[in-house]
Short mmCIF file of C-alpha atoms in Angstrom, two decimals:
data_model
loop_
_atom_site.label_atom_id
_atom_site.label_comp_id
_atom_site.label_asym_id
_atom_site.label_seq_id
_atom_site.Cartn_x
_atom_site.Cartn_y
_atom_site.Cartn_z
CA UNK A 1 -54.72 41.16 40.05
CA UNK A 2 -54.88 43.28 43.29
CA UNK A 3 -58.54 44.68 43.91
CA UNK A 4 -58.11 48.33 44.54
CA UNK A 5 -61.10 49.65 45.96
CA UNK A 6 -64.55 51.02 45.74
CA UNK A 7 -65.98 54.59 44.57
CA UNK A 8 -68.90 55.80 45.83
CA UNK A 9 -71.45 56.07 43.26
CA UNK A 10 -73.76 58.95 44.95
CA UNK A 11 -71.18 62.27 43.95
CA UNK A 12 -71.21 63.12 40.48
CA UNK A 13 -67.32 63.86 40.45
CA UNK A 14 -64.93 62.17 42.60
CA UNK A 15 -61.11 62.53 42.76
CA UNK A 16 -59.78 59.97 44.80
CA UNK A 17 -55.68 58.83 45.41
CA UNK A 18 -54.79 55.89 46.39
CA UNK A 19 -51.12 54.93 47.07
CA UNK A 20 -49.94 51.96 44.64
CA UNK A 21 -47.26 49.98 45.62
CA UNK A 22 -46.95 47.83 42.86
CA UNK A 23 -49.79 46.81 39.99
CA UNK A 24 -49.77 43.08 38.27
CA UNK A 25 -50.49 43.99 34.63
CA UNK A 26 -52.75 41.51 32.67
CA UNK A 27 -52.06 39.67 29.71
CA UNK A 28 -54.14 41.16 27.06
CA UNK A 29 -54.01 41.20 22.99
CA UNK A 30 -51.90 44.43 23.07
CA UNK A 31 -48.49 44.09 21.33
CA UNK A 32 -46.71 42.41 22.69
CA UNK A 33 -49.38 39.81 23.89
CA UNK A 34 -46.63 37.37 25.87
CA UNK A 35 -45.70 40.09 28.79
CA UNK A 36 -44.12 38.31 31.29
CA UNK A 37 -41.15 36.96 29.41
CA UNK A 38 -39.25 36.72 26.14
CA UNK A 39 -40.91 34.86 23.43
CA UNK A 40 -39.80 34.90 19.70
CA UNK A 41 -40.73 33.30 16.19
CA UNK A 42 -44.19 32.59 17.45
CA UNK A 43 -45.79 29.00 15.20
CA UNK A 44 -49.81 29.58 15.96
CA UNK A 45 -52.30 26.98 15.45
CA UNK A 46 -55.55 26.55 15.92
CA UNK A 47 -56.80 23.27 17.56
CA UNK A 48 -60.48 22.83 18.27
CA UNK A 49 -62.21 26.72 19.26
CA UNK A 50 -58.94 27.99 20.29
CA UNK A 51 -55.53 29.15 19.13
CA UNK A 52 -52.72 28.07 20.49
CA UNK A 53 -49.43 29.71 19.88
CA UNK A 54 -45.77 28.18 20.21
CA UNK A 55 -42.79 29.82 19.89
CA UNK A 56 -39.41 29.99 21.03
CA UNK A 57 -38.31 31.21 24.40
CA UNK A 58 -35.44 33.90 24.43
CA UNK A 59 -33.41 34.18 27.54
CA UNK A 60 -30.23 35.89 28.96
CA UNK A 61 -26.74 34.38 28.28
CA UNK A 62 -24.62 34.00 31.01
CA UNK A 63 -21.40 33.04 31.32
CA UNK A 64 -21.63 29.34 31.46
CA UNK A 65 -25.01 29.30 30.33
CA UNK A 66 -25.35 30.11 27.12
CA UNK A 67 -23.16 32.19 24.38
CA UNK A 68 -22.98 35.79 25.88
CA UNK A 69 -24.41 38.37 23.74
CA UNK A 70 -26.36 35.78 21.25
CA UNK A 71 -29.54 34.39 21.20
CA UNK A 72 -29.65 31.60 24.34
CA UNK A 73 -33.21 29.59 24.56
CA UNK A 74 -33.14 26.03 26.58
CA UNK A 75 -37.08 25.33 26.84
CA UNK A 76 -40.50 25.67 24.95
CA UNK A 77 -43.77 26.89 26.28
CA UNK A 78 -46.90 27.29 24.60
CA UNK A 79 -49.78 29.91 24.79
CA UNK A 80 -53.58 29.33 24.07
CA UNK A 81 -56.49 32.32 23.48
CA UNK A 82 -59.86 31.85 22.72
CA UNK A 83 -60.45 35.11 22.27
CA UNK A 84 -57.15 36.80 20.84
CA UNK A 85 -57.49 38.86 24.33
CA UNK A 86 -56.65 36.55 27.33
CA UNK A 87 -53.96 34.25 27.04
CA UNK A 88 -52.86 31.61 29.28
CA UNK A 89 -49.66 30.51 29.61
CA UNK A 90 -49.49 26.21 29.83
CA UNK A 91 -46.07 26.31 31.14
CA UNK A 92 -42.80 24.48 30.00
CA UNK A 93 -43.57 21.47 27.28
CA UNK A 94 -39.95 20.32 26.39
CA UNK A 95 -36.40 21.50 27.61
CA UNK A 96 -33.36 20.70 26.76
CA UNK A 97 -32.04 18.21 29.30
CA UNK A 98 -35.38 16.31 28.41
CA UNK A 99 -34.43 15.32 25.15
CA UNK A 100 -32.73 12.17 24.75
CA UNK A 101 -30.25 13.23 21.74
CA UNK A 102 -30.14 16.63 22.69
CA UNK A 103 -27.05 19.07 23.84
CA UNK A 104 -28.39 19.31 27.46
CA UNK A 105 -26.46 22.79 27.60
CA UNK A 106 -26.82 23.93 23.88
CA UNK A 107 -28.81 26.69 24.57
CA UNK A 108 -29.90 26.73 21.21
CA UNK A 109 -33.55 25.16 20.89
CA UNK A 110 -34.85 27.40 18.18
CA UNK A 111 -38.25 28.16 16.14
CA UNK A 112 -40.44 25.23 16.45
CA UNK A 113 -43.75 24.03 15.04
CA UNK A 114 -46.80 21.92 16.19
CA UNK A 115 -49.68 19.95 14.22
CA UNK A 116 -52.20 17.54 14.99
CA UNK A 117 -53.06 14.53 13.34
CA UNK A 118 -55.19 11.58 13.83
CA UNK A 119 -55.63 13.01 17.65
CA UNK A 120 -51.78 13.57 17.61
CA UNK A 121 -49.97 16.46 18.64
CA UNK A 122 -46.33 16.58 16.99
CA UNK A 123 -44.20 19.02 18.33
CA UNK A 124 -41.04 19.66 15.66
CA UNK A 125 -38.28 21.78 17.00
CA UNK A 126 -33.72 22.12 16.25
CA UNK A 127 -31.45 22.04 18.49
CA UNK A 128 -28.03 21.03 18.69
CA UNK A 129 -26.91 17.38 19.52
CA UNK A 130 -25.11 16.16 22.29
CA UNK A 131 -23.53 13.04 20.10
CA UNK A 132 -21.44 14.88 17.47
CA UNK A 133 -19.79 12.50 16.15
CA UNK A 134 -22.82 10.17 15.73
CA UNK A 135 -25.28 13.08 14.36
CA UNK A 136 -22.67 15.73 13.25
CA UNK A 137 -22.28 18.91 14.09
CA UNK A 138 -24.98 20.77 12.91
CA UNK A 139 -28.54 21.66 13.82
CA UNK A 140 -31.14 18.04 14.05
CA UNK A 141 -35.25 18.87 14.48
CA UNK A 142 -36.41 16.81 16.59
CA UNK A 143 -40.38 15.65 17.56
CA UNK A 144 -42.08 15.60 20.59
CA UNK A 145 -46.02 13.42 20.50
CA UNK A 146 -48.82 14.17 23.26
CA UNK A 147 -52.59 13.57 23.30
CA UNK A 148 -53.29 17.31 23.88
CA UNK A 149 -51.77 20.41 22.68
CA UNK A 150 -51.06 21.70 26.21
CA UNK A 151 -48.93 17.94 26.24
CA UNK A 152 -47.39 16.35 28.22
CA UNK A 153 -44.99 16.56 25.38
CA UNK A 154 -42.58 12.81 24.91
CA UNK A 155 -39.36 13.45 23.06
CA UNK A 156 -38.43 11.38 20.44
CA UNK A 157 -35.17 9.54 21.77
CA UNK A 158 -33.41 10.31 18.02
CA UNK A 159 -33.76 13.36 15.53
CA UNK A 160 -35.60 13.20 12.18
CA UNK A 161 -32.82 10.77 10.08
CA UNK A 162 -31.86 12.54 6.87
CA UNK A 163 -32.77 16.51 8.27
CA UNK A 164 -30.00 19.20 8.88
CA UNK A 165 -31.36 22.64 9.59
CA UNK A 166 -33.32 25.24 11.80
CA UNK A 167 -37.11 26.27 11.69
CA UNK A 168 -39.17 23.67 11.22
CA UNK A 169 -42.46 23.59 9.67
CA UNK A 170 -45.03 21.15 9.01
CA UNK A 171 -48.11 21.41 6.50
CA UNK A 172 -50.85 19.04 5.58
CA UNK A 173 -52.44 19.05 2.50
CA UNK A 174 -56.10 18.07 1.83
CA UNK A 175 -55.29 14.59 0.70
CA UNK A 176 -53.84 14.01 4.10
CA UNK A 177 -49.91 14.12 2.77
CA UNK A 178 -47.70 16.00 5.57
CA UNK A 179 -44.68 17.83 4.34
CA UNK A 180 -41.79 18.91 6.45
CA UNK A 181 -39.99 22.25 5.35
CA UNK A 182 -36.82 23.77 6.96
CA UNK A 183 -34.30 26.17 6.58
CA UNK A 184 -30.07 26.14 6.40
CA UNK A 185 -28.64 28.24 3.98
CA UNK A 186 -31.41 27.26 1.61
CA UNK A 187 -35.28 26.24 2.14
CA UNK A 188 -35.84 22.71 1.52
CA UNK A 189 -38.57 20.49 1.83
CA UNK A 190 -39.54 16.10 1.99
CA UNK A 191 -42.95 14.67 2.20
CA UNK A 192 -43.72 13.03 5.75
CA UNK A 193 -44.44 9.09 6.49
CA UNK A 194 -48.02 8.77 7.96
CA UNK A 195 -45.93 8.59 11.52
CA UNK A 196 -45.19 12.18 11.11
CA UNK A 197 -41.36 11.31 12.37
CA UNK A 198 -40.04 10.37 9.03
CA UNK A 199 -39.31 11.51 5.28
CA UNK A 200 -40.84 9.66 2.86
CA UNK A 201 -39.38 11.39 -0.29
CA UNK A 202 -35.96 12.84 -0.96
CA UNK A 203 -34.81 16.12 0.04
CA UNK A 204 -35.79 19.17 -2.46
CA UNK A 205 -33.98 22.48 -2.44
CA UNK A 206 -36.82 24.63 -3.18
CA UNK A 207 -35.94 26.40 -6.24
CA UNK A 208 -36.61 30.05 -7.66
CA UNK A 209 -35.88 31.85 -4.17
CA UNK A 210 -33.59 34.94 -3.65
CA UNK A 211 -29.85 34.08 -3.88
CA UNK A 212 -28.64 37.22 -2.12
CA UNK A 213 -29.04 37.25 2.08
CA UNK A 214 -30.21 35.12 4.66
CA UNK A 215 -33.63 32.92 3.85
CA UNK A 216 -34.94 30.64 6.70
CA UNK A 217 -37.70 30.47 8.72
CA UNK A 218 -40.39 28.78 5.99
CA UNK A 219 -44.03 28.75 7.02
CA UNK A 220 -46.69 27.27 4.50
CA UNK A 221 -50.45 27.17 4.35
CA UNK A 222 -53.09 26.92 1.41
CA UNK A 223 -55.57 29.25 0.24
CA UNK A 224 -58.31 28.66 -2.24
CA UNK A 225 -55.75 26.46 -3.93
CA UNK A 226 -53.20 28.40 -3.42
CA UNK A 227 -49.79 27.47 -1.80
CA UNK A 228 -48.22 29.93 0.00
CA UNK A 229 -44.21 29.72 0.87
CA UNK A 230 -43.18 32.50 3.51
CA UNK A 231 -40.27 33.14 5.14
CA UNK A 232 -37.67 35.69 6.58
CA UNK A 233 -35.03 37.45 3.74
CA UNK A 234 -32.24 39.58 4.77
CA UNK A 235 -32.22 41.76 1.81
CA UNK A 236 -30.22 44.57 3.25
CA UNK A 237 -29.12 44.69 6.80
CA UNK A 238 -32.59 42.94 8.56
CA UNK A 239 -35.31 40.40 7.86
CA UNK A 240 -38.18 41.51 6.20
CA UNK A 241 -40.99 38.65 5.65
CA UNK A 242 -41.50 37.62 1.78
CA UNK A 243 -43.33 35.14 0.28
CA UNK A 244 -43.95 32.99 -3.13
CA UNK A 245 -47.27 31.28 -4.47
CA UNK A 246 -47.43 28.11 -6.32
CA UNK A 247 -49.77 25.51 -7.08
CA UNK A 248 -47.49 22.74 -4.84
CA UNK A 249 -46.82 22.64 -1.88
CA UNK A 250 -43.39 21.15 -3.11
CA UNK A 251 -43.33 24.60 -5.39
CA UNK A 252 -42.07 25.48 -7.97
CA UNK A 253 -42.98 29.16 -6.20
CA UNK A 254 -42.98 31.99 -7.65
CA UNK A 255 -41.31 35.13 -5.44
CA UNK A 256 -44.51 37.65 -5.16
CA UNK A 257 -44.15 40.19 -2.46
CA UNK A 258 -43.18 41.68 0.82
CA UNK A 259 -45.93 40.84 4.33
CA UNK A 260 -43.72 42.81 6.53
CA UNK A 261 -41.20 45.50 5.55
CA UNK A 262 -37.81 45.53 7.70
CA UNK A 263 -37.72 46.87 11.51
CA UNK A 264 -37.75 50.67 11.64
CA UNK A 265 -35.84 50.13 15.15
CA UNK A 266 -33.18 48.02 13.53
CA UNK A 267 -34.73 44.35 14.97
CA UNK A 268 -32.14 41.90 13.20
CA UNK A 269 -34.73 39.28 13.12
CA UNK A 270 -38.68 38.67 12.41
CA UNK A 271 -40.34 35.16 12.00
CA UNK A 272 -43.84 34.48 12.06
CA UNK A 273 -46.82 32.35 11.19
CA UNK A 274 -50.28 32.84 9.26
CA UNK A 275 -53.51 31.30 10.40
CA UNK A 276 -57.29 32.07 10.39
CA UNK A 277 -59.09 32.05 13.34
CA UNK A 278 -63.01 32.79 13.17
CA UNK A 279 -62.81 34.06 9.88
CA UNK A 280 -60.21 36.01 9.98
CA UNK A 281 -56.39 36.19 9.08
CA UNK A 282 -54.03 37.13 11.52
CA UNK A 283 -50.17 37.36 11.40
CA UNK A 284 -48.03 36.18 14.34
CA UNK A 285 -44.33 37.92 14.40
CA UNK A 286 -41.69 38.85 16.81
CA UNK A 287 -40.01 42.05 17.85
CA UNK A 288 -37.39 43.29 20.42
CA UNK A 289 -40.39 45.52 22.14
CA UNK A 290 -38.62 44.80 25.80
CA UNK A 291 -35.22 44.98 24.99
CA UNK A 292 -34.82 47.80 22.68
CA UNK A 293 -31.14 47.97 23.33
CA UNK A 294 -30.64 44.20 22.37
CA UNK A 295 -32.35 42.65 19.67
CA UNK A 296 -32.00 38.80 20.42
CA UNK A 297 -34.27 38.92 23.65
CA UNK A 298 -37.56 39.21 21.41
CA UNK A 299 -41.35 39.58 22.29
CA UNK A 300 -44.31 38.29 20.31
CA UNK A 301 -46.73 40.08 18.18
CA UNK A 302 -49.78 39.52 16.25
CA UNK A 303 -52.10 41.93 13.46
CA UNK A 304 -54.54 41.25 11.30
CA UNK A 305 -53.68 39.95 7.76
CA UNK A 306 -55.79 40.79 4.23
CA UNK A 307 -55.93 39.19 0.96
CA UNK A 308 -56.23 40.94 -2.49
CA UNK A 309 -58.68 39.83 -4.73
CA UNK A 310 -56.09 38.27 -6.60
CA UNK A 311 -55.18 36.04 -3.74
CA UNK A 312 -51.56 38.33 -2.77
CA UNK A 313 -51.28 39.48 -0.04
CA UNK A 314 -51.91 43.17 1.76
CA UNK A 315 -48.57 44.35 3.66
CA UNK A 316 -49.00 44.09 7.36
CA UNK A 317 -48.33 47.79 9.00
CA UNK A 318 -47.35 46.56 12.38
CA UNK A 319 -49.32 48.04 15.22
CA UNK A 320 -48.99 48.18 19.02
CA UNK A 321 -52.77 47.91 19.35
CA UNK A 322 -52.73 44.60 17.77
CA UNK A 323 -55.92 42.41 17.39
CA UNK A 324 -58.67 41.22 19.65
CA UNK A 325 -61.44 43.47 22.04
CA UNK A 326 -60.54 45.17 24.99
CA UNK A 327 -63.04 44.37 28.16
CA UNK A 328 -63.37 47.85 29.28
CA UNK A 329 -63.12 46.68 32.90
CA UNK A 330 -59.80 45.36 32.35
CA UNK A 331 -56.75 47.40 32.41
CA UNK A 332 -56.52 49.00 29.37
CA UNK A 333 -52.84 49.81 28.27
CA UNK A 334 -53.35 53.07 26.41
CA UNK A 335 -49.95 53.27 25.36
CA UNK A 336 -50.41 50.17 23.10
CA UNK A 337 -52.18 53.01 21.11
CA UNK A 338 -54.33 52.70 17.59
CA UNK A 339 -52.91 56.26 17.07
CA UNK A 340 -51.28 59.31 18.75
CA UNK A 341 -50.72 63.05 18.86
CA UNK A 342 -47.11 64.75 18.53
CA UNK A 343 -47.94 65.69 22.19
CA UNK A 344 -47.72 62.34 23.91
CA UNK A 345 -45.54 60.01 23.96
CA UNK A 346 -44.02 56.31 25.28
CA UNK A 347 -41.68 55.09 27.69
CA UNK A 348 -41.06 52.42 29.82
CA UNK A 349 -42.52 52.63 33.76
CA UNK A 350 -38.92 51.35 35.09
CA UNK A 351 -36.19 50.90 32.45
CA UNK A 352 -34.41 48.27 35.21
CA UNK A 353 -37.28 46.21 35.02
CA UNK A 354 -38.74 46.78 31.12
CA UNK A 355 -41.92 43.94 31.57
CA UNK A 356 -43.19 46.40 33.82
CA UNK A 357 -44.73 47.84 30.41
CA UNK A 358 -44.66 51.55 29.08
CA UNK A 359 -46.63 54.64 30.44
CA UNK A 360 -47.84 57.22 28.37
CA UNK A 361 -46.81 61.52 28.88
CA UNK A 362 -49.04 63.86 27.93
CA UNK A 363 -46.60 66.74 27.63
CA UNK A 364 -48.48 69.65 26.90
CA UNK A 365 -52.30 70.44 26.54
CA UNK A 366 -54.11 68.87 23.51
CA UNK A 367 -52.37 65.71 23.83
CA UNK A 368 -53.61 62.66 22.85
CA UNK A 369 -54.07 59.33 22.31
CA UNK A 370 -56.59 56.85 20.55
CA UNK A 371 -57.35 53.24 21.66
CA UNK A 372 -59.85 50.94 19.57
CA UNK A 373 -62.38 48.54 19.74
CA UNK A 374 -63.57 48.76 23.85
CA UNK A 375 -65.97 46.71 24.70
CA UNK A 376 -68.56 48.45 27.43
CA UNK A 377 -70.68 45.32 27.16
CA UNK A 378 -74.75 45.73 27.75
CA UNK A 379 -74.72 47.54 30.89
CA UNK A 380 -73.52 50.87 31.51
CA UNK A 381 -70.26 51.69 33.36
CA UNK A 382 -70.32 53.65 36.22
CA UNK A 383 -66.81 54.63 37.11
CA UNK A 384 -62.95 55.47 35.54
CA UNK A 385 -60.24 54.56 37.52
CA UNK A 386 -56.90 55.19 36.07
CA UNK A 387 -52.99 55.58 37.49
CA UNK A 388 -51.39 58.48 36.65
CA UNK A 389 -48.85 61.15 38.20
CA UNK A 390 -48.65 64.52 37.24
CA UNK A 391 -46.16 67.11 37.28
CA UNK A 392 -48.96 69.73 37.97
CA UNK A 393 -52.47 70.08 37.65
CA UNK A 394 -54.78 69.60 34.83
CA UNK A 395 -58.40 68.19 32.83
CA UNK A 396 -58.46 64.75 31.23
CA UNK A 397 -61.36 63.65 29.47
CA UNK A 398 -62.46 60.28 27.80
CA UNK A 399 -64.20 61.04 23.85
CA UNK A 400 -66.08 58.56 21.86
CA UNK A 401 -65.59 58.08 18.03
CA UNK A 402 -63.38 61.31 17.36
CA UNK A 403 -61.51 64.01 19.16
CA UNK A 404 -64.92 65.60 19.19
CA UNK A 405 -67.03 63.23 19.48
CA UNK A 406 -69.17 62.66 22.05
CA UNK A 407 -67.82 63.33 26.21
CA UNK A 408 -67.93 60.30 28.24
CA UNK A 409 -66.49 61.40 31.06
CA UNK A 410 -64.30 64.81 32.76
CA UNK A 411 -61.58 64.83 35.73
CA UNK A 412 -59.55 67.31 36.99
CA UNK A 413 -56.02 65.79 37.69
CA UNK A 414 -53.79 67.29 40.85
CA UNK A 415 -50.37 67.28 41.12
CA UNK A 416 -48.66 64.27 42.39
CA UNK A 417 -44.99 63.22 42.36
CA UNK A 418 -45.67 59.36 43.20
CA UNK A 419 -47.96 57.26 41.09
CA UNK A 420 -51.68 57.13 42.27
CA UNK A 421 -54.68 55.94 41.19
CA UNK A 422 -57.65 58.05 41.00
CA UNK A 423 -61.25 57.56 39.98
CA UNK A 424 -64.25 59.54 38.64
CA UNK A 425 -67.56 58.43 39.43
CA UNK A 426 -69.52 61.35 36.39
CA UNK A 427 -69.59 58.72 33.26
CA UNK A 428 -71.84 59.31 30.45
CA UNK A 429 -73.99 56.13 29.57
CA UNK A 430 -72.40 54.17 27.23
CA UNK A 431 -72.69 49.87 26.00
CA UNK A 432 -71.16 47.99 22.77
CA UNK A 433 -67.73 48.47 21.36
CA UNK A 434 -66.24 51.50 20.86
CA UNK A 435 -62.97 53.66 20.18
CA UNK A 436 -61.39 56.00 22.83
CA UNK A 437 -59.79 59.05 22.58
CA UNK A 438 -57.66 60.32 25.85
CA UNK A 439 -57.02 64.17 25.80
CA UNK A 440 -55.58 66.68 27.74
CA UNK A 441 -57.24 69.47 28.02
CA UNK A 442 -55.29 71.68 30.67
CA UNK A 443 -51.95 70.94 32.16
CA UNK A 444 -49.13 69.09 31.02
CA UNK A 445 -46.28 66.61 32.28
CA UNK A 446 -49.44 63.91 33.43
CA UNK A 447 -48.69 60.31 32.78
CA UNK A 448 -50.60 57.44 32.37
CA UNK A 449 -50.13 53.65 33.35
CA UNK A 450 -53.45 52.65 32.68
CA UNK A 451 -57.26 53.14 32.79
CA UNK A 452 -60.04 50.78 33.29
CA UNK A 453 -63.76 51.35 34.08
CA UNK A 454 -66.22 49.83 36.15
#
């Protein structure tokens, strides 16, 4: 991140500008939390004090490369957090011309899962094979082994004998037994060999599972002996996220509610995963945030996940806020909002170049917007620096707790046609975590990249 400069701390209100060429943004728990390229049908897992998170990487067809206009993925990378906040990117773990039995231009290396075991890390993803006539035609899932979870990652030089499908997933029970679930037409599921790179049951169709629309996409875990079975449904036109309890993790389930109702934007796909980290649930899912227009370039999400007392589960509202605490001297991406005002609203900063994130308008006066859970740490803040343009002038101020609540800090905004960054040095005392309101007070037509304080 570029260091933009220093605000004199003796004046009690300072307006600076600064021209900005060009700002990196950083990766924070705002959806979507992957913001530098396409991810999709994100598997998390949490290994040791942090979570990592690997999904599938969405990419551009080409001619040549790739089936124009459908979904086109040739590699895997995986993403680790310790904090739900900051996540680092361990770069490429298996492609496509690495894999022995793979197509080495199928394009097509879909959902995948990893799980550790015995200091293991097994890597399960499907893609199509190069050797039709020796594996067939349709999708194999293949396994990758390393000693960490960051890899290296070492193909397996065949696919999984006896497995013809999409979306892996892997489960381990208490007793140590590993099952293998996966989706093609139906959801099916075979217990694992302690190798954890062959069945060692037969095949089940899982039974008792809507007939009508697309299932795939099965992720399982256990809760206070409870098994849960979720997964993707087209009911109507788009995937919604179901699921089914049993007391098996070979079911019989029983179908018991909706986690996620169906896009509001019209998303053709969701898949997702279901872990607790530090006490808390959290559900990982995908949406087409930076590709509105075209639905099979996808971005990852995550949001916190509840439990009835009756062990169902709450439906997950999904949020652009997302989960995790915001360093207040870190960028902080307003228009990943908790909530907003009719006056304000989203767009993206360059609509040629979408991953340069969203800004947020504040129209008309009384405009607003809410971020939660800021973290001002122990020692008081001494400055706001935000980029902004405006079409002419106006009064910003920063409120804790409520509209009303109390006034942290007061600038006046002047007109600018080219972006700028400006800073005010008059904060209010202020430490611990807390929610922000952003309103405009006089003006309209000023927008907002970002704000961050120091």
């Amino acid at each position: 991140m570029k260091k933009l400069f220093n605000i004199p701390s003796n004046q009690s209100l300072i307006l600076l500008i600064v021209m900005i060429s060009s700002i990196t943004t950083t990766v924070k728990a705002q959806n979507p939390f992957i913001r530098n390229q396409f991810t999709a049908d994100p598997t998390a897992r949490v290994f040791g004090d942090r979570l990592y998170v690997y999904p599938s990487h969405d990419i551009l067809a080409q001619p040549g490369k790739g089936r124009v206009g459908w979904f086109c993925m040739e590699d895997y990378h995986v993403f680790s957090s310790a904090n739900l906040t900051d996540w680092t990117d361990h770069g490429m773990i298996v492609s496509q011309t690495k894999v022995p039995w793979a197509n080495p231009a199928g394009y097509s290396m879909w959902a995948p899962d990893c799980i550790e075991r015995n200091g293991k890390y097994y890597f399960y993803f499907p893609t199509l094979p190069k050797d039709t006539l020796l594996y067939g035609r349709s999708f194999g899932i293949g396994v990758a082994v390393a000693d960490k979870p960051t890899g290296p990652f070492v193909p397996e030089t065949e696919p999984i004998k006896g497995v013809k499908g999409i979306d892996p997933n892997v489960f381990i029970d208490k007793d140590g037994q590993a099952y293998l679930y996966w989706s093609q037409g139906n959801i099916y599921v075979a217990k694992l060999k302690e190798n954890m790179r062959e069945l060692a049951s037969e095949v089940v169709t899982i039974p008792n599972l809507p007939t009508k629309g697309l299932k795939e996409g099965p992720f399982v875990f256990e809760r206070n002996g409870l098994y849960y079975l979720t997964f993707p449904h087209v009911e109507n036109k788009t995937e919604r996220l179901e699921y089914a309890i049993g007391d098996n993790p070979m079911g019989p389930f029983k179908m018991t509610g909706v986690i996620m109702d169906e896009s509001a934007t019209g998303c053709w796909t969701n898949h997702h995963s279901i872990i607790q980290y530090k006490k808390q649930w959290y559900l990982f899912y995908h949406h087409n945030d930076y590709s509105p227009k075209f639905d099979k370039a996808r971005s990852v999400r995550l949001d916190s996940l509840s439990f009835n007392a009756d062990g169902t589960i709450q439906k997950v509202i999904p949020t652009l806020r997302g989960a995790g605490i915001t360093n207040a001297k870190t960028e902080i991406q307003i228009d990943r909002y908790s909530k907003i005002g009719e006056q304000a609203a989203i767009s993206f900063i360059d609509t040629a170049d979408t991953f340069k994130g969203w800004k947020t308008k504040f129209t008309e006066a009384g405009a607003w917007v809410q971020y939660n859970t800021v973290d001002f740490g122990s020692r008081p803040v001494k400055k706001l620096m935000f980029k902004m343009l405006a079409e002419q002038d106006g009064t910003l101020e920063i409120r804790t707790g409520s509209l009303t609540g109390p006034l942290l800090c007061k600038v006046d905004i002047k007109k600018t046609n080219e972006w700028m960054v400006v800073g005010s040095g008059d904060i209010k005392k202020i430490t611990g975590i807390q929610n922000l309101f952003v309103v405009l007070k006089e003006g309209k037509g000023i927008e907002i990249d970002w704000l961050r304080f120091e």
